[in-house]
Coordinates of C-alpha atoms in Angstrom, one line a residue:
Chain A
M1 CA 29.6 8.9 33.6
Q2 CA 28.7 8.2 30.0
S3 CA 28.0 11.0 27.6
T4 CA 24.6 11.1 26.0
I5 CA 26.0 9.9 22.7
E6 CA 27.6 6.9 24.5
L7 CA 24.4 6.2 26.4
L8 CA 22.5 6.1 23.1
N9 CA 25.0 3.8 21.5
T10 CA 25.1 1.5 24.5
T11 CA 21.3 1.4 24.6
Y12 CA 21.2 0.5 20.9
E13 CA 23.7 -2.4 21.3
R14 CA 21.8 -3.6 24.4
I15 CA 18.4 -3.8 22.8
K16 CA 19.4 -4.7 19.3
P17 CA 19.0 -8.5 19.7
H18 CA 15.5 -8.1 21.1
I19 CA 13.9 -5.7 18.5
H20 CA 13.2 -5.6 14.8
R21 CA 15.2 -3.2 12.7
T22 CA 12.1 -1.7 11.1
P23 CA 11.9 -0.8 7.4
V24 CA 11.8 2.7 6.0
L25 CA 9.1 3.1 3.4
S26 CA 8.2 5.9 1.0
S27 CA 5.3 6.8 -1.3
R28 CA 5.6 8.7 -4.5
G29 CA 1.9 9.6 -4.3
I30 CA 2.2 11.1 -0.8
N31 CA 5.5 12.9 -1.7
K32 CA 3.7 14.5 -4.5
I33 CA 0.8 15.6 -2.3
A34 CA 3.2 16.9 0.4
G35 CA 5.6 18.5 -2.0
T36 CA 8.5 17.0 -0.1
E37 CA 10.4 13.7 0.2
L38 CA 9.1 11.7 3.1
F39 CA 10.7 8.7 4.8
F40 CA 8.4 6.7 7.0
K41 CA 10.1 4.7 9.7
C42 CA 7.7 1.9 10.3
E43 CA 7.5 1.1 14.0
N44 CA 4.1 -0.3 13.3
F45 CA 6.1 -3.3 12.2
Q46 CA 8.0 -3.4 15.5
R47 CA 7.5 -6.3 17.9
G48 CA 4.3 -5.5 19.8
G49 CA 3.1 -3.2 17.0
A50 CA 4.8 0.0 18.3
Y51 CA 8.1 1.7 19.1
K52 CA 7.4 1.2 22.8
M53 CA 9.1 -2.2 22.7
R54 CA 12.4 -0.3 22.4
G55 CA 12.1 1.6 25.6
A56 CA 10.5 -1.2 27.5
T57 CA 13.3 -3.6 26.5
N58 CA 16.0 -1.1 27.5
A59 CA 14.4 -0.7 30.9
V60 CA 13.9 -4.3 31.8
L61 CA 17.4 -5.3 30.6
Q62 CA 19.0 -3.1 33.2
L63 CA 17.2 -4.4 36.2
S64 CA 19.3 -6.1 38.9
D65 CA 18.8 -9.8 39.5
R66 CA 16.8 -9.0 42.6
Q67 CA 14.5 -6.7 40.6
K68 CA 14.1 -9.3 37.9
N69 CA 12.9 -11.8 40.5
K70 CA 10.2 -9.5 41.7
G71 CA 9.0 -8.3 38.3
V72 CA 7.9 -5.0 36.8
V73 CA 4.7 -2.9 37.0
T74 CA 3.3 -0.1 34.8
H75 CA 0.0 1.6 34.2
S76 CA -1.0 2.0 30.6
S77 CA -4.1 1.3 28.5
G78 CA -2.1 1.4 25.3
N79 CA 1.0 0.3 23.6
F80 CA 3.3 0.4 26.6
A81 CA 1.2 -2.2 28.3
Q82 CA 1.8 -4.6 25.5
A83 CA 5.4 -3.6 25.1
L84 CA 6.3 -4.1 28.8
A85 CA 4.5 -7.4 28.9
L86 CA 6.4 -8.6 25.8
A87 CA 9.8 -7.3 27.0
A88 CA 9.3 -8.9 30.4
K89 CA 8.3 -12.2 28.8
R90 CA 11.3 -12.2 26.6
I91 CA 13.7 -12.1 29.6
G92 CA 11.4 -14.4 31.6
I93 CA 10.2 -12.0 34.3
K94 CA 6.8 -11.1 35.6
A95 CA 4.9 -8.0 34.4
Y96 CA 2.0 -6.5 36.2
I97 CA 0.0 -4.2 34.0
V98 CA -2.5 -1.8 35.5
M99 CA -5.2 -1.1 33.0
P100 CA -8.5 0.9 33.3
T101 CA -11.7 -1.1 33.2
T102 CA -12.5 0.8 30.0
A103 CA -9.5 -0.4 28.0
P104 CA -10.5 -2.2 24.8
Q105 CA -10.6 -6.0 25.0
V106 CA -8.3 -6.3 22.1
K107 CA -5.6 -4.5 24.1
K108 CA -6.2 -6.6 27.2
N109 CA -6.0 -9.7 25.1
A110 CA -2.6 -8.7 23.7
V111 CA -1.2 -8.1 27.2
L112 CA -2.5 -11.5 28.3
E113 CA -1.1 -13.2 25.2
Y114 CA 2.3 -11.8 26.1
G115 CA 1.9 -13.3 29.6
G116 CA 1.3 -10.0 31.4
E117 CA -0.9 -10.0 34.6
I118 CA -3.7 -7.4 34.3
I119 CA -4.8 -5.4 37.3
E120 CA -8.0 -3.4 36.5
C121 CA -8.7 0.0 38.0
E122 CA -11.1 2.9 37.5
P123 CA -10.3 5.0 34.4
T124 CA -8.7 7.9 36.1
L125 CA -5.0 8.8 36.4
K126 CA -5.3 8.8 40.2
A127 CA -6.8 5.3 40.3
R128 CA -4.0 4.1 38.0
E129 CA -1.3 5.5 40.1
V130 CA -2.8 4.1 43.3
A131 CA -3.2 0.7 41.8
S132 CA 0.3 0.5 40.5
R133 CA 1.8 1.9 43.7
K134 CA 0.0 -0.9 45.5
I135 CA 1.6 -3.5 43.3
E136 CA 5.0 -1.9 43.9
I137 CA 4.6 -2.3 47.6
E138 CA 2.8 -5.6 47.8
K139 CA 4.9 -7.4 45.2
D140 CA 8.1 -5.4 45.5
A141 CA 7.9 -4.9 41.7
T142 CA 9.8 -2.2 39.9
F143 CA 7.7 0.6 38.5
I144 CA 8.5 1.6 34.9
H145 CA 6.9 4.7 33.6
P146 CA 5.7 4.5 29.9
S147 CA 7.4 7.8 29.0
N148 CA 9.0 9.7 31.9
D149 CA 11.9 7.4 32.5
E150 CA 15.5 7.9 31.3
Q151 CA 16.0 4.4 30.1
V152 CA 12.7 4.4 28.3
I153 CA 13.6 7.7 26.6
L154 CA 17.0 6.4 25.4
G155 CA 15.3 3.2 24.1
Q156 CA 12.8 5.2 22.1
G157 CA 15.6 7.3 20.6
T158 CA 17.0 4.2 18.8
S159 CA 14.3 4.3 16.1
C160 CA 15.6 7.7 15.0
M161 CA 19.2 6.4 15.2
E162 CA 18.3 3.6 12.7
L163 CA 16.5 6.1 10.5
L164 CA 19.5 8.4 10.4
E165 CA 21.8 5.5 9.7
D166 CA 19.7 4.8 6.6
Y167 CA 19.1 8.4 5.6
P168 CA 21.8 10.6 7.2
D169 CA 20.8 13.8 5.5
L170 CA 17.3 14.3 6.8
D171 CA 16.4 18.0 7.3
F172 CA 13.6 17.1 9.7
V173 CA 12.2 14.3 11.8
V174 CA 8.6 14.7 12.7
V175 CA 7.0 12.6 15.5
P176 CA 3.8 12.6 17.5
I177 CA 3.9 13.9 21.1
G178 CA 2.0 12.1 23.8
G179 CA 3.8 11.4 27.1
G180 CA 7.0 12.8 25.6
G181 CA 9.2 9.7 25.6
L182 CA 9.4 9.2 21.9
I183 CA 10.0 12.9 21.0
A184 CA 12.6 13.3 23.8
G185 CA 14.6 10.2 22.6
T186 CA 14.2 11.2 19.0
A187 CA 15.4 14.8 19.7
L188 CA 18.5 13.4 21.4
A189 CA 19.2 11.0 18.6
A190 CA 18.7 13.7 15.9
F191 CA 21.0 16.1 17.8
Y192 CA 23.8 13.6 18.2
F193 CA 23.5 11.6 15.0
G194 CA 21.8 14.0 12.6
N195 CA 23.4 16.5 10.2
D196 CA 21.6 19.6 11.4
C197 CA 18.4 17.6 11.6
K198 CA 15.5 19.4 13.3
V199 CA 12.9 17.5 15.4
I200 CA 9.3 18.7 15.2
G201 CA 6.4 17.4 17.2
G202 CA 2.9 16.8 15.9
E203 CA 0.1 17.2 18.5
P204 CA -3.7 17.2 18.3
F205 CA -5.4 20.6 19.1
E206 CA -7.6 18.5 21.4
A207 CA -4.7 17.5 23.6
D208 CA -2.2 20.2 23.0
D209 CA -0.6 20.1 26.5
A210 CA 3.0 19.9 25.1
Y211 CA 2.4 22.9 22.8
R212 CA 1.2 24.9 25.8
S213 CA 3.9 23.6 28.0
L214 CA 6.6 24.9 25.7
Q215 CA 4.9 28.3 25.7
S216 CA 4.4 28.5 29.5
G217 CA 7.7 26.9 30.4
K218 CA 6.0 24.4 32.8
I219 CA 4.2 21.1 32.3
E220 CA 0.6 21.7 31.4
S221 CA -2.3 19.2 31.5
N222 CA -5.2 18.5 29.2
D223 CA -8.6 19.3 30.7
S224 CA -10.2 16.9 28.4
A225 CA -8.4 15.0 25.6
K226 CA -11.1 14.2 23.1
T227 CA -8.8 13.2 20.3
I228 CA -9.0 10.1 18.1
A229 CA -5.2 9.9 18.7
D230 CA -5.6 7.8 21.8
G231 CA -1.9 7.4 22.4
L232 CA -1.5 11.2 22.8
R233 CA -3.9 11.9 25.6
T234 CA -1.2 11.8 28.3
Q235 CA 1.1 14.6 29.4
L236 CA 4.8 15.3 29.6
G237 CA 6.9 14.5 32.7
D238 CA 9.8 16.1 34.5
K239 CA 12.4 13.8 32.9
N240 CA 11.4 14.4 29.2
F241 CA 10.2 18.0 29.4
P242 CA 13.7 19.6 29.8
I243 CA 14.9 17.5 26.9
I244 CA 12.0 18.6 24.8
Q245 CA 12.5 22.3 25.8
K246 CA 16.1 22.1 24.8
Y247 CA 16.1 20.0 21.6
V248 CA 12.7 20.1 20.0
D249 CA 12.4 22.8 17.3
R250 CA 8.7 23.3 17.6
I251 CA 5.3 21.7 17.7
I252 CA 2.6 21.8 15.0
R253 CA -1.0 21.3 16.1
V254 CA -3.6 19.5 13.9
T255 CA -7.3 19.1 13.9
E256 CA -9.1 15.8 14.2
D257 CA -10.2 15.9 10.6
E258 CA -6.6 16.4 9.5
I259 CA -5.6 13.3 11.6
V260 CA -8.2 11.1 10.0
E261 CA -7.3 12.4 6.5
A262 CA -3.6 11.7 7.0
M263 CA -4.4 8.3 8.3
R264 CA -6.6 7.5 5.3
L265 CA -3.9 8.7 3.0
V266 CA -1.3 6.3 4.5
W267 CA -3.7 3.4 4.5
E268 CA -4.8 4.0 0.9
R269 CA -1.5 4.9 -0.6
M270 CA 1.0 2.8 1.4
K271 CA -1.2 -0.2 2.3
I272 CA 0.1 -0.2 5.8
I273 CA -1.9 0.1 9.0
I274 CA -1.0 3.0 11.2
E275 CA -2.8 4.1 14.3
P276 CA -4.3 7.6 14.5
S277 CA -1.5 8.8 16.8
S278 CA 1.0 8.0 14.0
A279 CA -1.0 9.9 11.5
V280 CA -0.6 13.1 13.5
A281 CA 3.0 13.5 12.3
L282 CA 2.0 13.4 8.6
A283 CA -1.0 15.7 9.3
A284 CA 1.4 18.2 10.8
I285 CA 3.6 18.2 7.7
L286 CA 0.5 18.5 5.4
T287 CA -0.9 21.4 7.4
D288 CA 2.4 23.3 7.3
K289 CA 3.5 22.3 3.8
D290 CA 5.4 25.4 3.0
N291 CA 7.9 24.8 5.7
F292 CA 8.8 21.4 4.5
L293 CA 8.8 22.1 0.7
N294 CA 11.5 20.1 -1.1
K295 CA 13.1 18.9 2.1
K296 CA 14.0 15.4 3.3
V297 CA 11.7 14.6 6.1
G298 CA 11.6 11.5 8.3
I299 CA 8.4 10.5 10.1
I300 CA 8.3 8.0 12.8
I301 CA 5.2 5.8 12.4
S302 CA 4.8 5.1 16.0
G303 CA 2.5 2.1 15.9
G304 CA -0.2 0.2 14.2
N305 CA -2.4 -1.0 17.0
V306 CA -5.9 -0.1 16.0
D307 CA -9.3 -1.5 16.8
L308 CA -10.6 -2.7 13.5
Q309 CA -14.1 -2.7 14.9
N310 CA -13.9 1.0 15.5
L311 CA -12.3 2.8 12.5
P312 CA -12.8 6.4 11.6
F313 CA -13.5 5.8 7.9
Chain B
M1 CA 11.2 -20.2 -30.3
Q2 CA 12.2 -19.4 -26.7
S3 CA 11.6 -22.1 -24.0
T4 CA 9.3 -21.2 -21.2
I5 CA 12.2 -20.7 -18.8
E6 CA 13.8 -18.3 -21.3
L7 CA 10.4 -16.5 -21.8
L8 CA 10.1 -16.0 -18.0
N9 CA 13.7 -14.7 -17.7
T10 CA 13.2 -12.4 -20.6
T11 CA 10.0 -11.1 -19.2
Y12 CA 11.6 -10.4 -15.8
E13 CA 14.5 -8.5 -17.4
R14 CA 12.0 -6.5 -19.5
I15 CA 9.7 -5.4 -16.7
K16 CA 12.3 -5.1 -13.9
P17 CA 12.9 -1.3 -14.4
H18 CA 9.2 -0.6 -14.3
I19 CA 8.1 -2.5 -11.2
H20 CA 9.0 -2.6 -7.5
R21 CA 10.8 -5.6 -6.1
T22 CA 8.3 -6.2 -3.4
P23 CA 9.3 -7.3 0.1
V24 CA 8.7 -10.7 1.7
L25 CA 7.3 -10.4 5.2
S26 CA 6.6 -12.9 7.9
S27 CA 4.8 -13.0 11.2
R28 CA 5.7 -15.2 14.2
G29 CA 2.1 -14.9 15.4
I30 CA 0.6 -16.2 12.2
N31 CA 3.2 -18.9 11.9
K32 CA 2.2 -20.1 15.3
I33 CA -1.4 -20.2 14.4
A34 CA -0.8 -21.9 11.1
G35 CA 1.7 -24.4 12.5
T36 CA 4.0 -23.7 9.5
E37 CA 6.5 -21.1 8.2
L38 CA 4.8 -18.6 6.0
F39 CA 6.4 -16.1 3.6
F40 CA 4.2 -13.3 2.4
K41 CA 5.2 -11.8 -0.9
C42 CA 3.7 -8.4 -0.7
E43 CA 2.3 -7.4 -4.0
N44 CA 0.0 -5.0 -2.1
F45 CA 3.1 -2.8 -2.1
Q46 CA 3.5 -3.1 -5.9
R47 CA 2.9 -0.1 -8.0
G48 CA -0.8 0.3 -8.5
G49 CA -1.4 -1.7 -5.4
A50 CA -1.4 -5.1 -6.9
Y51 CA 0.6 -7.7 -8.9
K52 CA -1.4 -6.8 -12.0
M53 CA 1.2 -4.1 -12.8
R54 CA 3.7 -6.9 -13.7
G55 CA 1.5 -8.5 -16.5
A56 CA 0.2 -5.2 -17.8
T57 CA 3.7 -3.8 -18.1
N58 CA 4.9 -6.9 -19.9
A59 CA 2.1 -6.6 -22.4
V60 CA 2.5 -2.9 -23.2
L61 CA 6.2 -3.1 -23.6
Q62 CA 5.9 -5.5 -26.4
L63 CA 3.5 -3.5 -28.6
S64 CA 4.8 -2.4 -32.0
D65 CA 5.2 1.4 -32.5
R66 CA 2.1 1.4 -34.5
Q67 CA 0.2 -0.3 -31.7
K68 CA 1.7 2.2 -29.2
N69 CA 0.4 5.1 -31.3
K70 CA -3.1 3.8 -31.1
G71 CA -3.2 2.8 -27.4
V72 CA -4.6 -0.1 -25.5
V73 CA -8.0 -1.1 -24.2
T74 CA -9.2 -3.5 -21.5
H75 CA -12.3 -4.1 -19.5
S76 CA -11.9 -4.5 -15.7
S77 CA -13.6 -3.0 -12.7
G78 CA -10.6 -4.0 -10.5
N79 CA -6.9 -4.0 -10.3
F80 CA -6.1 -4.6 -13.9
A81 CA -7.9 -1.4 -14.8
Q82 CA -5.5 0.6 -12.7
A83 CA -2.5 -1.5 -13.7
L84 CA -3.0 -1.0 -17.4
A85 CA -3.6 2.7 -17.0
L86 CA -0.4 3.0 -15.0
A87 CA 1.7 0.8 -17.3
A88 CA 0.4 2.7 -20.3
K89 CA 1.2 6.1 -18.7
R90 CA 4.7 5.0 -17.9
I91 CA 5.5 4.4 -21.6
G92 CA 3.4 7.4 -22.7
I93 CA 0.6 5.7 -24.5
K94 CA -3.2 5.9 -24.3
A95 CA -5.2 3.5 -22.2
Y96 CA -9.0 3.1 -22.6
I97 CA -10.6 1.3 -19.7
V98 CA -14.1 -0.1 -19.9
M99 CA -15.6 -0.1 -16.4
P100 CA -19.1 -1.0 -15.3
T101 CA -21.2 1.9 -14.1
T102 CA -21.3 0.2 -10.7
A103 CA -17.5 0.3 -10.2
P104 CA -16.6 2.1 -6.9
Q105 CA -15.6 5.7 -7.4
V106 CA -12.3 5.0 -5.6
K107 CA -11.3 2.7 -8.4
K108 CA -12.4 5.1 -11.1
N109 CA -10.4 7.8 -9.5
A110 CA -7.3 5.7 -9.5
V111 CA -7.7 5.0 -13.2
L112 CA -8.2 8.7 -13.9
E113 CA -5.2 9.6 -11.8
Y114 CA -3.1 7.3 -13.8
G115 CA -4.3 9.1 -17.0
G116 CA -6.6 6.3 -18.2
E117 CA -9.8 7.2 -20.2
I118 CA -12.8 5.5 -18.7
I119 CA -15.7 4.2 -20.9
E120 CA -18.7 3.2 -18.8
C121 CA -20.9 0.3 -19.6
E122 CA -23.7 -1.8 -18.0
P123 CA -22.4 -4.2 -15.3
T124 CA -22.5 -7.4 -17.4
L125 CA -19.7 -9.3 -19.1
K126 CA -21.6 -9.0 -22.4
A127 CA -21.8 -5.2 -22.1
R128 CA -18.1 -5.0 -21.2
E129 CA -17.0 -7.1 -24.2
V130 CA -19.2 -5.1 -26.6
A131 CA -17.9 -1.8 -25.2
S132 CA -14.2 -2.8 -25.4
R133 CA -14.7 -4.3 -28.9
K134 CA -16.2 -1.0 -30.0
I135 CA -13.0 0.8 -28.8
E136 CA -10.8 -1.7 -30.6
I137 CA -12.6 -0.9 -33.8
E138 CA -13.1 2.8 -33.5
K139 CA -9.8 3.7 -32.0
D140 CA -7.8 0.8 -33.5
A141 CA -6.6 0.2 -29.9
T142 CA -5.0 -3.2 -28.9
F143 CA -7.1 -5.2 -26.5
I144 CA -5.3 -6.7 -23.5
H145 CA -7.1 -9.2 -21.5
P146 CA -6.6 -9.0 -17.7
S147 CA -5.8 -12.7 -17.3
N148 CA -6.1 -14.7 -20.4
D149 CA -3.1 -13.4 -22.3
E150 CA 0.3 -15.1 -22.6
Q151 CA 2.3 -11.9 -22.0
V152 CA 0.1 -11.1 -19.0
I153 CA 0.5 -14.6 -17.6
L154 CA 4.3 -14.5 -18.0
G155 CA 4.4 -11.1 -16.2
Q156 CA 2.4 -12.3 -13.3
G157 CA 4.8 -15.2 -12.9
T158 CA 7.7 -12.8 -12.0
S159 CA 6.4 -12.3 -8.5
C160 CA 6.9 -16.0 -7.7
M161 CA 10.3 -15.8 -9.4
E162 CA 11.4 -13.1 -7.0
L163 CA 9.9 -15.0 -4.1
L164 CA 11.8 -18.2 -5.0
E165 CA 15.0 -16.2 -5.5
D166 CA 14.6 -15.0 -1.9
Y167 CA 13.5 -18.4 -0.5
P168 CA 14.5 -21.2 -2.9
D169 CA 13.3 -24.0 -0.7
L170 CA 9.6 -23.3 -0.5
D171 CA 7.5 -26.5 -0.4
F172 CA 4.4 -24.7 -1.5
V173 CA 3.3 -21.4 -3.0
V174 CA -0.4 -20.6 -2.4
V175 CA -2.2 -18.0 -4.5
P176 CA -5.8 -16.9 -5.0
I177 CA -7.5 -17.9 -8.3
G178 CA -9.7 -15.4 -10.1
G179 CA -9.3 -15.1 -13.9
G180 CA -6.3 -17.5 -13.7
G181 CA -3.5 -15.2 -14.8
L182 CA -1.7 -15.1 -11.4
I183 CA -1.9 -18.8 -10.7
A184 CA -0.9 -19.8 -14.2
G185 CA 2.2 -17.6 -14.2
T186 CA 3.0 -18.7 -10.6
A187 CA 2.7 -22.3 -11.6
L188 CA 5.1 -21.9 -14.5
A189 CA 7.6 -20.0 -12.3
A190 CA 7.4 -22.6 -9.5
F191 CA 7.9 -25.4 -11.9
Y192 CA 11.0 -23.9 -13.6
F193 CA 12.6 -22.1 -10.7
G194 CA 11.4 -24.0 -7.6
N195 CA 12.8 -27.0 -5.9
D196 CA 9.9 -29.4 -6.1
C197 CA 7.6 -26.5 -5.1
K198 CA 3.9 -27.2 -5.4
V199 CA 1.4 -24.5 -6.4
I200 CA -2.0 -24.5 -4.7
G201 CA -4.9 -22.3 -5.4
G202 CA -7.3 -20.7 -2.9
E203 CA -10.8 -20.1 -4.1
P204 CA -14.1 -19.0 -2.4
F205 CA -16.8 -21.6 -2.3
E206 CA -19.0 -18.8 -3.6
A207 CA -17.0 -18.5 -6.9
D208 CA -15.5 -22.0 -7.3
D209 CA -15.4 -22.1 -11.0
A210 CA -11.8 -23.1 -11.2
Y211 CA -12.2 -25.9 -8.7
R212 CA -15.1 -27.2 -10.8
S213 CA -13.2 -26.7 -14.1
L214 CA -10.4 -28.9 -12.9
Q215 CA -12.9 -31.6 -12.0
S216 CA -14.9 -31.4 -15.2
G217 CA -11.9 -30.8 -17.5
K218 CA -13.6 -27.8 -19.1
I219 CA -13.9 -24.1 -18.2
E220 CA -16.9 -23.6 -15.9
S221 CA -18.6 -20.4 -15.0
N222 CA -20.0 -19.0 -11.8
D223 CA -23.8 -18.7 -11.8
S224 CA -23.6 -16.0 -9.1
A225 CA -20.4 -15.0 -7.4
K226 CA -21.4 -13.5 -4.1
T227 CA -18.0 -13.4 -2.6
I228 CA -16.3 -10.6 -0.7
A229 CA -13.2 -11.5 -2.7
D230 CA -14.2 -9.2 -5.6
G231 CA -11.1 -9.9 -7.5
L232 CA -12.0 -13.6 -7.9
R233 CA -15.5 -13.3 -9.4
T234 CA -14.2 -13.9 -12.9
Q235 CA -13.5 -17.2 -14.7
L236 CA -10.6 -19.0 -16.4
G237 CA -9.7 -18.6 -20.0
D238 CA -8.4 -20.9 -22.8
K239 CA -4.8 -19.7 -22.5
N240 CA -4.4 -20.1 -18.7
F241 CA -6.6 -23.2 -18.1
P242 CA -4.3 -25.7 -19.8
I243 CA -1.4 -24.4 -17.7
I244 CA -3.4 -24.6 -14.6
Q245 CA -4.5 -28.2 -15.5
K246 CA -0.9 -29.2 -16.0
Y247 CA 1.0 -27.4 -13.3
V248 CA -1.3 -26.6 -10.4
D249 CA -1.4 -29.2 -7.6
R250 CA -4.9 -28.6 -6.3
I251 CA -7.4 -26.0 -5.3
I252 CA -8.7 -25.4 -1.7
R253 CA -12.0 -23.8 -1.3
V254 CA -12.9 -21.5 1.6
T255 CA -16.0 -19.9 3.1
E256 CA -16.7 -16.2 3.3
D257 CA -16.1 -16.2 7.1
E258 CA -12.8 -17.9 6.6
I259 CA -11.8 -15.1 4.2
V260 CA -12.7 -12.3 6.5
E261 CA -11.0 -14.0 9.5
A262 CA -7.8 -14.5 7.5
M263 CA -7.9 -10.9 6.3
R264 CA -8.4 -9.7 9.9
L265 CA -5.5 -11.8 11.1
V266 CA -3.1 -10.2 8.5
W267 CA -4.3 -6.7 9.3
E268 CA -4.0 -7.2 13.0
R269 CA -0.8 -9.1 13.2
M270 CA 1.2 -7.8 10.2
K271 CA -0.2 -4.2 10.1
I272 CA -0.5 -4.4 6.3
I273 CA -3.6 -3.8 4.2
I274 CA -4.5 -6.7 2.0
E275 CA -7.7 -7.1 0.0
P276 CA -10.1 -9.9 0.6
S277 CA -9.0 -11.8 -2.5
S278 CA -5.5 -11.9 -1.1
A279 CA -6.8 -13.3 2.2
V280 CA -8.2 -16.3 0.4
A281 CA -4.7 -17.8 0.1
L282 CA -4.1 -17.7 3.9
A283 CA -7.6 -18.9 4.5
A284 CA -6.9 -21.9 2.4
I285 CA -3.8 -22.8 4.4
L286 CA -5.6 -22.3 7.7
T287 CA -8.6 -24.5 6.7
D288 CA -6.3 -27.3 5.6
K289 CA -3.6 -26.9 8.3
D290 CA -2.5 -30.6 8.5
N291 CA -1.3 -30.5 4.9
F292 CA 1.1 -27.6 5.5
L293 CA 2.4 -28.5 8.9
N294 CA 6.0 -27.6 9.4
K295 CA 6.5 -26.8 5.8
K296 CA 7.8 -23.6 4.1
V297 CA 4.9 -22.0 2.4
G298 CA 4.9 -18.9 0.2
I299 CA 1.8 -16.8 -0.2
I300 CA 1.4 -14.2 -2.9
I301 CA -0.5 -11.2 -1.3
S302 CA -2.0 -10.2 -4.6
G303 CA -3.1 -6.7 -3.7
G304 CA -4.1 -4.1 -1.2
N305 CA -6.8 -2.1 -2.9
V306 CA -9.8 -2.0 -0.6
D307 CA -12.6 0.4 -0.1
L308 CA -12.0 1.7 3.4
Q309 CA -15.6 2.9 3.5
N310 CA -16.8 -0.7 3.1
L311 CA -14.8 -3.0 5.3
P312 CA -16.0 -6.4 6.6
F313 CA -14.9 -5.8 10.2

């Protein structure tokens, strides 16, 4: 069996021809405000507009020929829907994407453009699971979970690997926590490739299931998840939670106002479009400034897929 | 006397330590839509958020010690205001910026942050000129015009020099036309450093003074200039017009809807923030697709300073 470090290296070699090596940007203005040196790893420039392309690609590339013939299925209203459709298209296989009827048309259009087949369902987790299970059975398609899947987790970790290759001496890497795939992969990458680099999660108070999960020691849910950070409304899973427990330093929670303010700061100062979920990481640093003072801090800008018709400014 | 090619090279060496070498980005999605290969030179990532920093820096660096002691003055409600304040701050001299009372607070704040002193005036060209002339006399400050100044024109040309260094075989470079400084500098750079590279201007129908000037052979004004492309409401000057007449291939005019659509396309596909004036160049290509088919086309994304409170989406 391969060690984790070997698994990460193999994953990176596998997906490298299919993904962009995203740039790392910085901003003197934001550094000044934060009182620290920040390195923004821009997965908003990744194919499909988010880091999700990494994990989706890693998963589809390892399917057997029989599985490839039958295609893949997932349920997601967000970036993983687009990423899986795009990754599947790239290797010429079918992707069934279960999306709630309430998903924004712009997200549906992106999936269709990438050649995905959309199956609509009611906007509940139960309905999504039923609909995608049905496709698994009827079409014999392989289900790929957006965040609770080992290959997906390893794929998401490659963004932090690239970041640490560019900046080996980061003291911290801060990422948003939604389903837990990004932070789990990042925590593994930082542990094996960093130089005593701590991984910290940013999470909205309005969907602080991961924060509470780390406190209680079991996976907690969000009763409601009324956060603007739409990518972070999901909860952890049994594959990523143990990794998060073991390797993540801590979680910082932020208010909705802090998220919007951090998002505005990046848009205005850096001239790049980041989605609210990505702003959560910067918001976490700004709300806990003293702990990052004069450090080198990486931030993974998870994505840039926003609905321009519906901005918080 | 130095030749133009020597002047451009000297200018570039002079300002290089003070400016960012901005990246050149591309988008498969937009290439597909345009039917051509586009190279976006991202001056929205330039210091001060626009290419204007290049020309402003070139101008202030050539002041005599006596002039430096007295400071500089300009009138601008836009990017040149910020750029001159920033360039002046960098070499430790005073900048007086005449701005109309109607200028957005966000622009005033940027000037103040860069240490500029704002002098408010009525929002007419006449009032601006009177106010800045008054500062010239009272403070003995050196007036630097935002676009009709040889050193400013040469500085603006350096963006195209960098672009052609990265992509020497561009068939076209397309830029927006406002006061004429960017296109004049670009046209010189393309003529001396390009390989039969044509420079084309994009201009809103609502402020098509440059288009009409090329037709009539004299500098025309805009009666009204009700375009969203706020950077392009100005008119040409006697220093840049002859260069434009001699070296610019032609001007393509675009509608307001075309500007907004091109802006949306860049925001959605490239995840970068560009201002409406910058979108005019892409809009020009899209409205005249046949003439750019299967070519290599550079676009200078002039800036990214937008008011997030007041977006056209």
